[in-house]
Short mmCIF file of N, CA and C and ligand atoms in Angstrom, two decimals:
data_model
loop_
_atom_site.label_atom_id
_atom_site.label_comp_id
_atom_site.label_asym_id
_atom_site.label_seq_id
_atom_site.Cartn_x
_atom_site.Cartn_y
_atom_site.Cartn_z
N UNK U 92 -54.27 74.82 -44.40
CA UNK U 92 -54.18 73.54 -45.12
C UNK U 92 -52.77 72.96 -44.99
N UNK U 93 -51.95 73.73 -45.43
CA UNK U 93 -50.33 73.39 -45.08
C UNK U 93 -50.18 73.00 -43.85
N UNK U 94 -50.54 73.57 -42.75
CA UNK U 94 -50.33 73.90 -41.21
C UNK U 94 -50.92 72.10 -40.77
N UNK U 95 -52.16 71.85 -41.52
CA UNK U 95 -53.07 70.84 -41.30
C UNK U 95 -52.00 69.36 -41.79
N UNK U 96 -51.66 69.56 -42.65
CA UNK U 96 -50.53 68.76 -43.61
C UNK U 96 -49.36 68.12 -42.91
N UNK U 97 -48.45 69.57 -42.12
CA UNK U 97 -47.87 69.23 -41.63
C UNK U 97 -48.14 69.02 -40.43
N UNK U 98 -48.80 68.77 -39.73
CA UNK U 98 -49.35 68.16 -38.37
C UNK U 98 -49.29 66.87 -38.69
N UNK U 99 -50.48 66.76 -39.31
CA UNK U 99 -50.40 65.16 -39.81
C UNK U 99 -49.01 64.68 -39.99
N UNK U 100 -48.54 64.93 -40.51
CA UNK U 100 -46.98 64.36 -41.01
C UNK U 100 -46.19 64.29 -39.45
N UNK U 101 -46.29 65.36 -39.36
CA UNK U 101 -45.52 65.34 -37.28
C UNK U 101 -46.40 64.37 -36.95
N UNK U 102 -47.45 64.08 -37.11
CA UNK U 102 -48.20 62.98 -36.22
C UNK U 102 -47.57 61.50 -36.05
N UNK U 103 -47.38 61.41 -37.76
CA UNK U 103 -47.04 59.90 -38.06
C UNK U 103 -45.46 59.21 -37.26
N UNK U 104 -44.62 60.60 -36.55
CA UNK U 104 -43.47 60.11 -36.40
C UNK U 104 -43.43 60.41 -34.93
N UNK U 105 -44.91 60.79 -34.01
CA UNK U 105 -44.97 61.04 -32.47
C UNK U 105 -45.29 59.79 -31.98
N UNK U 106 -44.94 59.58 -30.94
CA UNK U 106 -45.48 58.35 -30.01
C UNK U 106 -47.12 58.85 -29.43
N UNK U 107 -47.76 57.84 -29.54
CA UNK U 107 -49.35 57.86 -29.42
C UNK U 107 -49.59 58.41 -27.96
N UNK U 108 -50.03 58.85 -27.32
CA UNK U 108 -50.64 59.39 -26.50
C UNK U 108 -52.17 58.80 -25.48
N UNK U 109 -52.49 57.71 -26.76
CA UNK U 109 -53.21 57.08 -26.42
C UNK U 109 -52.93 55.54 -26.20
N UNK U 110 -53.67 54.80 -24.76
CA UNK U 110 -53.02 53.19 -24.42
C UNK U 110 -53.28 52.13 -25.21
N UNK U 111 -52.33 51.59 -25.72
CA UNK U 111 -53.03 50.21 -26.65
C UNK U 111 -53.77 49.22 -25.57
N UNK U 112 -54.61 49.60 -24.86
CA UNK U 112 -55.49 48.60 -24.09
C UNK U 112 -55.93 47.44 -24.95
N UNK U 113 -56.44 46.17 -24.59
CA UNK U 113 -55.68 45.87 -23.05
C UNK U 113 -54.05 45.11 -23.39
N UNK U 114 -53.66 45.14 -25.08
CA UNK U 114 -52.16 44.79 -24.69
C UNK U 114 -50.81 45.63 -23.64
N UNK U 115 -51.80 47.03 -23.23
CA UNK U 115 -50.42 47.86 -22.10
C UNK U 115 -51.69 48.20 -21.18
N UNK U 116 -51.02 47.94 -19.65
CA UNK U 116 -52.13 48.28 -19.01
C UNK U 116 -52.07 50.14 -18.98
N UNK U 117 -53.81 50.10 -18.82
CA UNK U 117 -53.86 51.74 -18.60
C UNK U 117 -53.58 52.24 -17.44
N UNK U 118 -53.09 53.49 -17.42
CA UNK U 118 -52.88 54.47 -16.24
C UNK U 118 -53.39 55.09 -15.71
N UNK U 119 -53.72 55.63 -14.45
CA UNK U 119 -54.55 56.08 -13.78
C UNK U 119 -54.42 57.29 -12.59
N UNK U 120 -55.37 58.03 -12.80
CA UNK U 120 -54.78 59.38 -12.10
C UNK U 120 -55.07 58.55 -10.50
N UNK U 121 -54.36 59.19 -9.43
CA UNK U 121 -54.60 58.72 -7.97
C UNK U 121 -55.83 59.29 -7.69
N UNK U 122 -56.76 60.58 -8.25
CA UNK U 122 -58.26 60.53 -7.90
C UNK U 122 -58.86 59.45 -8.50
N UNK U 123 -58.54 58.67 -9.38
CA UNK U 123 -59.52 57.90 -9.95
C UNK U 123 -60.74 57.08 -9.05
N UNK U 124 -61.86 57.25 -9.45
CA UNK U 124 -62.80 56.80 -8.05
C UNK U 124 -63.26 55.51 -8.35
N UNK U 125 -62.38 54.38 -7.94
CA UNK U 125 -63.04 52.88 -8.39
C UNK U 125 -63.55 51.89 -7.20
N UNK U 126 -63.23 51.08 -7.52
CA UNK U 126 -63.96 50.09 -6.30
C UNK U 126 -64.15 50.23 -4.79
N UNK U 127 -65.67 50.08 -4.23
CA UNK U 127 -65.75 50.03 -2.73
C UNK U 127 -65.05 48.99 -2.00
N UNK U 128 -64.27 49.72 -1.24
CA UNK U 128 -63.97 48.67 -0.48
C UNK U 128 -65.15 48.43 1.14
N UNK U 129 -64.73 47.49 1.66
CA UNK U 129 -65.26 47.29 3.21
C UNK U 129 -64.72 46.25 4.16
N UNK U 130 -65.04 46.63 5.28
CA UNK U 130 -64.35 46.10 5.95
C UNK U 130 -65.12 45.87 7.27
N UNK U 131 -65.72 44.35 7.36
CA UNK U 131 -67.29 43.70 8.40
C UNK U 131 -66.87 44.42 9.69
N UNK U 132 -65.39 43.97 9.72
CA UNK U 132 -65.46 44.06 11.27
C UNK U 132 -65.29 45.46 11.98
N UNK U 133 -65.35 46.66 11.38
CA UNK U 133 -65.71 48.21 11.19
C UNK U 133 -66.92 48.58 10.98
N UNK U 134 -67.58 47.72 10.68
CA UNK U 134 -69.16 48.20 10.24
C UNK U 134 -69.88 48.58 11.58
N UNK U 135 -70.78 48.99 11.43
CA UNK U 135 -71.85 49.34 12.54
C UNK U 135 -73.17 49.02 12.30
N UNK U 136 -72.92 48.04 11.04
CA UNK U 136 -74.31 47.85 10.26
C UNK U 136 -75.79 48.97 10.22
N UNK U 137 -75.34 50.19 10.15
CA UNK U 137 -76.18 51.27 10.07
C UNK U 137 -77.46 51.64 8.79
N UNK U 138 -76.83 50.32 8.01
CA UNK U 138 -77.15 50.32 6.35
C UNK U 138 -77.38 51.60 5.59
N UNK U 139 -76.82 52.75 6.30
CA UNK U 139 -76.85 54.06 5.86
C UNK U 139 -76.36 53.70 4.17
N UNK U 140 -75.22 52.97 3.99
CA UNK U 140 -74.66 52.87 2.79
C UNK U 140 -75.79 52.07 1.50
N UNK U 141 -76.60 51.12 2.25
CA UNK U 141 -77.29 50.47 1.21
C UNK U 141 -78.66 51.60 0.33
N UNK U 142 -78.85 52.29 2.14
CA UNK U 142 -79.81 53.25 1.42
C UNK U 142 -79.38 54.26 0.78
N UNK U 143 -78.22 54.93 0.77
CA UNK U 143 -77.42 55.95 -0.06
C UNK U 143 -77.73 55.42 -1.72
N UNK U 144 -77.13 53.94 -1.50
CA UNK U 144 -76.65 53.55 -3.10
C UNK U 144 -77.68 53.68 -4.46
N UNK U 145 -77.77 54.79 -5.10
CA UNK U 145 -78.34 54.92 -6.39
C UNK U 145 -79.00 53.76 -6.89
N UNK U 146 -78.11 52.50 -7.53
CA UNK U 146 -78.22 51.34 -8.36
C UNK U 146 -78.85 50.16 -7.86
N UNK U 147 -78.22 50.98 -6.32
CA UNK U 147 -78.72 49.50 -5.62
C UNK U 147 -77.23 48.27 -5.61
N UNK U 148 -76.30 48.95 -4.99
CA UNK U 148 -75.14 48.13 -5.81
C UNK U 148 -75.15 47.08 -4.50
N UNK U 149 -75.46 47.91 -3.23
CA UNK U 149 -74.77 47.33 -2.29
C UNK U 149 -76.13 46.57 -1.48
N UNK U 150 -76.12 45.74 -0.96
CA UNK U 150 -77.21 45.02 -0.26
C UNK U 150 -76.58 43.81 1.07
N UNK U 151 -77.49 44.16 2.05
CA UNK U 151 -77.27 43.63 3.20
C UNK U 151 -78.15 42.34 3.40
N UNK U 152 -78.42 41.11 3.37
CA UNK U 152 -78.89 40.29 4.32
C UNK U 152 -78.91 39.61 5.60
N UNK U 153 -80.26 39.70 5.75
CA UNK U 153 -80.50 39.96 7.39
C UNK U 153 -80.31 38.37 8.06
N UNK U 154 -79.62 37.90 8.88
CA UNK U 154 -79.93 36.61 9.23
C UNK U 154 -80.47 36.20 10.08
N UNK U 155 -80.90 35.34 10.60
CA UNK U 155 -81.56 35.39 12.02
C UNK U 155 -82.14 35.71 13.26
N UNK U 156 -80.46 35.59 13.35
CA UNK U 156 -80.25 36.69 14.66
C UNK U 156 -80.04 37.85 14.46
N UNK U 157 -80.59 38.57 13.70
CA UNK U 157 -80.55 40.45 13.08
C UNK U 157 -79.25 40.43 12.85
N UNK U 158 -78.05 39.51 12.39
CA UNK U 158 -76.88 40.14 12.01
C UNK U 158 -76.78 40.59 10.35
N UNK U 159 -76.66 41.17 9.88
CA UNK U 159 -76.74 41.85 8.19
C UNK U 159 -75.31 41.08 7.78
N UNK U 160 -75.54 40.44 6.39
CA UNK U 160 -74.35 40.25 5.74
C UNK U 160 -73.90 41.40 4.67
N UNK U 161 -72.90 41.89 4.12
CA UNK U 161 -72.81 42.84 3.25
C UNK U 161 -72.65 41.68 1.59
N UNK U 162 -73.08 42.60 1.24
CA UNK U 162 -73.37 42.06 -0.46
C UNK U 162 -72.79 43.11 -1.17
N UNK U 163 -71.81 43.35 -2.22
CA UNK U 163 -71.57 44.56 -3.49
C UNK U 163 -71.53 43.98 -4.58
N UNK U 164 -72.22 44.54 -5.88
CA UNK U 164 -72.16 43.76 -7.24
C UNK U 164 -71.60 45.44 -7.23
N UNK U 165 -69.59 44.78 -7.90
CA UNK U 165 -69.09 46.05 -9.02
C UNK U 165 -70.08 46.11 -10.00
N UNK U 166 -70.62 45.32 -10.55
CA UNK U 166 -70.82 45.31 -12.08
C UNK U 166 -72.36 46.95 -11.93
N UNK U 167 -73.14 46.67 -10.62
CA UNK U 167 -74.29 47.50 -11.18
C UNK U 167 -73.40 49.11 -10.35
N UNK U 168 -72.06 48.99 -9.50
CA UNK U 168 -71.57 50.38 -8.62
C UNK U 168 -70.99 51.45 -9.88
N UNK U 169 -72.13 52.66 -9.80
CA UNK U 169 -71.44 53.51 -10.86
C UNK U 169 -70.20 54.90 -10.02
N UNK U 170 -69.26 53.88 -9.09
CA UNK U 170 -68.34 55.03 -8.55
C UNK U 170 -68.07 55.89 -7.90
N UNK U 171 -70.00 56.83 -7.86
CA UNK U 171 -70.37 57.87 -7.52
C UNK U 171 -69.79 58.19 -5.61
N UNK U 172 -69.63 57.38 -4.91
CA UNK U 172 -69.03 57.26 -3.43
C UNK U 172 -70.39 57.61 -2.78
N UNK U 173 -71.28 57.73 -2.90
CA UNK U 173 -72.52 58.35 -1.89
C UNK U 173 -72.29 57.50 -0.56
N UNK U 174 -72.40 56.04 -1.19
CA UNK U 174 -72.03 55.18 0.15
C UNK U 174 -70.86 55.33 1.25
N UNK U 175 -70.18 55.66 0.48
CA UNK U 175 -68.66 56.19 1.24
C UNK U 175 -68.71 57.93 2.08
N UNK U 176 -69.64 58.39 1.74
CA UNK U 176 -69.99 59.83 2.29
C UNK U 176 -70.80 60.03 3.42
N UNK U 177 -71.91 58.88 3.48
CA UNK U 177 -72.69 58.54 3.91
C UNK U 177 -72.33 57.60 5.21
N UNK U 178 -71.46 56.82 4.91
CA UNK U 178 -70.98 55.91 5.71
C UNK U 178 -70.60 56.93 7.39
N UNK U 179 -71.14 56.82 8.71
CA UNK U 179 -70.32 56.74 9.62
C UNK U 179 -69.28 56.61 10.13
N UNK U 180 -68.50 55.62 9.51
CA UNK U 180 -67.03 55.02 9.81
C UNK U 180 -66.05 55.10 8.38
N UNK U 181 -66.18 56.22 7.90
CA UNK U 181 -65.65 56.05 6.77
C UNK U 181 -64.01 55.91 6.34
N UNK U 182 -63.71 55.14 5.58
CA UNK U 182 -61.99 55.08 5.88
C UNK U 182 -61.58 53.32 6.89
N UNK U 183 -63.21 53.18 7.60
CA UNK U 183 -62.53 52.34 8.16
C UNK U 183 -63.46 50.61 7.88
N UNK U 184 -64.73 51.26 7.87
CA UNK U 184 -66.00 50.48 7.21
C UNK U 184 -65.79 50.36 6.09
N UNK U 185 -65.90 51.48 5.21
CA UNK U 185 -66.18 51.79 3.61
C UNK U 185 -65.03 52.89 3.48
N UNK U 186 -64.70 52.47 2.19
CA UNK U 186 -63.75 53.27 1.62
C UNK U 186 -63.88 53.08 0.32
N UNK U 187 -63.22 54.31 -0.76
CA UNK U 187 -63.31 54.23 -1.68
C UNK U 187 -61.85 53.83 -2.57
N UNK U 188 -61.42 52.51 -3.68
CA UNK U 188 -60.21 52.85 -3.91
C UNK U 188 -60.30 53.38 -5.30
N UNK U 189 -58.61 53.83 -5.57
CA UNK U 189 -58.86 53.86 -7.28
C UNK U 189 -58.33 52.81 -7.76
N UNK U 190 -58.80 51.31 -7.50
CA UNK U 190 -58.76 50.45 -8.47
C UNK U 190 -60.00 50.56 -9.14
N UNK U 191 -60.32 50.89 -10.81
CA UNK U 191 -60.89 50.61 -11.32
C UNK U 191 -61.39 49.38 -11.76
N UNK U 192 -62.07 48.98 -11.75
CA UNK U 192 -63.35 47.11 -12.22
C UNK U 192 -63.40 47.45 -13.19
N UNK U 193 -62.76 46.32 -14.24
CA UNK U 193 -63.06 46.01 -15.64
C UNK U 193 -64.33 45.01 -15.52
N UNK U 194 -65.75 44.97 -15.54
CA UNK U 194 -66.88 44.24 -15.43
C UNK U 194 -66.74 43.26 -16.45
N UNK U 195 -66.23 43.48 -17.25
CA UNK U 195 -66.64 41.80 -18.29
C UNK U 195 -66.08 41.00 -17.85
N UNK U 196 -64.94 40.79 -16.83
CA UNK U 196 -64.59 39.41 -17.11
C UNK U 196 -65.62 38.65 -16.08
N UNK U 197 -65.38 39.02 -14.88
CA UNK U 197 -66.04 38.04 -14.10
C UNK U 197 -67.91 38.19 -13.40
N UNK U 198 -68.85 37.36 -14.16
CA UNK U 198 -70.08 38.23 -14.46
C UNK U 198 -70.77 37.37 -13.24
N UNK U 199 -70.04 36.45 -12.18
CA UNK U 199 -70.73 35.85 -10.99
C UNK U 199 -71.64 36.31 -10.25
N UNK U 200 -71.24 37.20 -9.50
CA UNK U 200 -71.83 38.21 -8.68
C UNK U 200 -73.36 38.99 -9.45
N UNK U 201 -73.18 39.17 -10.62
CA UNK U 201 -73.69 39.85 -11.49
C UNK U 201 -75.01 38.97 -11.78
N UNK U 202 -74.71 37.71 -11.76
CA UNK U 202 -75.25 36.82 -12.28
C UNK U 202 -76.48 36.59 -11.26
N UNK U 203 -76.36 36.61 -10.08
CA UNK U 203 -76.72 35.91 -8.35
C UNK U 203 -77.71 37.34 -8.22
N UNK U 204 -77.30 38.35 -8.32
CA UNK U 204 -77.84 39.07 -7.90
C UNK U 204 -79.39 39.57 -7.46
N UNK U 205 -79.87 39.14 -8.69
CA UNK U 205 -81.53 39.23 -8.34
C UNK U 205 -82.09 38.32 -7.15
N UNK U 206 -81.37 37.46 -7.28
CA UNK U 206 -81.51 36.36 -5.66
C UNK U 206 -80.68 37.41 -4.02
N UNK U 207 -80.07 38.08 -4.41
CA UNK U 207 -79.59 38.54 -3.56
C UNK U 207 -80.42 39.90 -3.20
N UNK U 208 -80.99 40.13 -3.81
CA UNK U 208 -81.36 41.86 -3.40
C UNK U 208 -82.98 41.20 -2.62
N UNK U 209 -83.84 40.10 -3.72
CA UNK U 209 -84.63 39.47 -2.77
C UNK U 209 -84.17 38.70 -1.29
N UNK U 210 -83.38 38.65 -1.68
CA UNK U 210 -83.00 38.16 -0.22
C UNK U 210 -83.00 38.84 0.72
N UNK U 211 -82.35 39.83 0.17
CA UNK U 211 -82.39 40.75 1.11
C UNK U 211 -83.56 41.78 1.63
N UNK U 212 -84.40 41.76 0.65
CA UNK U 212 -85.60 42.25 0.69
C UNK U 212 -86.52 41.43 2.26
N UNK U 213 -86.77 39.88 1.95
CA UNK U 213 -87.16 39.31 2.19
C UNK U 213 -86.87 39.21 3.62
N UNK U 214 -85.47 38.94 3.88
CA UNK U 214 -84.63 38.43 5.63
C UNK U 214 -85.50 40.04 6.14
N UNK U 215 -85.08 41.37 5.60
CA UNK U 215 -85.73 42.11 6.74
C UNK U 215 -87.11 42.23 6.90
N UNK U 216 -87.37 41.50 5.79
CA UNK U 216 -89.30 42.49 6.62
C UNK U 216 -89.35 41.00 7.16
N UNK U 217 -88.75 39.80 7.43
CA UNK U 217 -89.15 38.66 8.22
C UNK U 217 -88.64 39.10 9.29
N UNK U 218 -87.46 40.02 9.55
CA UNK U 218 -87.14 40.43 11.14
C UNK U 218 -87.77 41.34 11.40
N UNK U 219 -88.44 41.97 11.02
CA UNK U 219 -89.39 43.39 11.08
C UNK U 219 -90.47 42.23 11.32
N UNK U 220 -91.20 41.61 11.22
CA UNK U 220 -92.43 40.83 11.00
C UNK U 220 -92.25 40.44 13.15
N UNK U 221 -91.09 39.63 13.48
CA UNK U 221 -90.81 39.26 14.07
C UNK U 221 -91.34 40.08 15.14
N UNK U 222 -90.57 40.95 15.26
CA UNK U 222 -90.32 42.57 16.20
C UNK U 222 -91.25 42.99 16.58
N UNK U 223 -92.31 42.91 15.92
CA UNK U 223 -93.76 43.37 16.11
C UNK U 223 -94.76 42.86 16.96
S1 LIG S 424 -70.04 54.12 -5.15
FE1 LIG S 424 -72.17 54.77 -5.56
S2 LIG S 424 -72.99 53.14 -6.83
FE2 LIG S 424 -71.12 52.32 -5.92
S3 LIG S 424 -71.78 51.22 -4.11
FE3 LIG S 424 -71.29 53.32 -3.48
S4 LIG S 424 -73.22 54.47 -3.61
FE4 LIG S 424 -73.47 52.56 -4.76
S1 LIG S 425 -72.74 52.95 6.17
FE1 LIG S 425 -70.74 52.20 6.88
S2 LIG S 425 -71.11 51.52 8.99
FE2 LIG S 425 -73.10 51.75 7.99
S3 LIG S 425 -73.57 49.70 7.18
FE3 LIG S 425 -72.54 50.81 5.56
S4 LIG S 425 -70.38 50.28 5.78
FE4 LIG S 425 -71.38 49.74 7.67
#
């Protein structure tokens, strides 16, 4: 109880340990596993990465001429790197950084999305339709 007492009391005169987010930005270990990066002109368009992705974060549309555009919503990527493991060209296509995505502020991408994954749905089985 004493022992408990005086902790507390040492407490009140330690510097916090914990970040006053978001008035101080937080810190971050260098494993931290945050945002995919990519990079078109490295790709091999293998879509190994779209089919890896759990959430479904990442999505390709097909255009025309069979070229795939790349699509990523941070908001649905839970970090996990499968895409980045998966990837062929990794490091140079896909990479993983540790910038962490704060998702609330910017909800654009987030917003589009259901148009985008049909889209993407849609462009390939019309080039698959084609092919046949
Ligand atoms: S890190 Fe995981 S969730 Fe995010 S895009 Fe890659 S596979 Fe998808
Ligand atoms: S797995 Fe890598 S090379 Fe294949 S489509 Fe994705 S980013 Fe491109």
């Amino acid at each position: 109880m004493i022992r408990a007492l005086l902790e507390a009391l040492g407490n009140m005169f330690r510097k916090p340990i914990t970040v006053d987010f978001p008035f101080s930005p937080p810190q971050f270990v260098p494993e931290c596993r945050g945002e995919i990066g990519y990079n078109a002109e490295a790709c091999i368009f293998c879509l190994l990465c779209e089919k890896a992705c759990p959430p479904g974060a990442i999505q390709y549309i097909r255009g025309e001429d069979g070229q795939d555009t790349h699509h990523y919503n941070t908001h649905l990527c839970i970090f996990c790197g499968d895409c980045v493991r998966e990837c062929p060209k990794p490091n140079e296509a896909l990479w993983q950084t540790n910038a962490p995505v704060f998702s609330t502020t910017d909800q654009t991408i987030n917003k589009g999305w259901d148009a985008v994954e049909n889209e993407a749905a849609r462009t390939k089985r019309e080039y698959k339709k084609k092919r046949v």
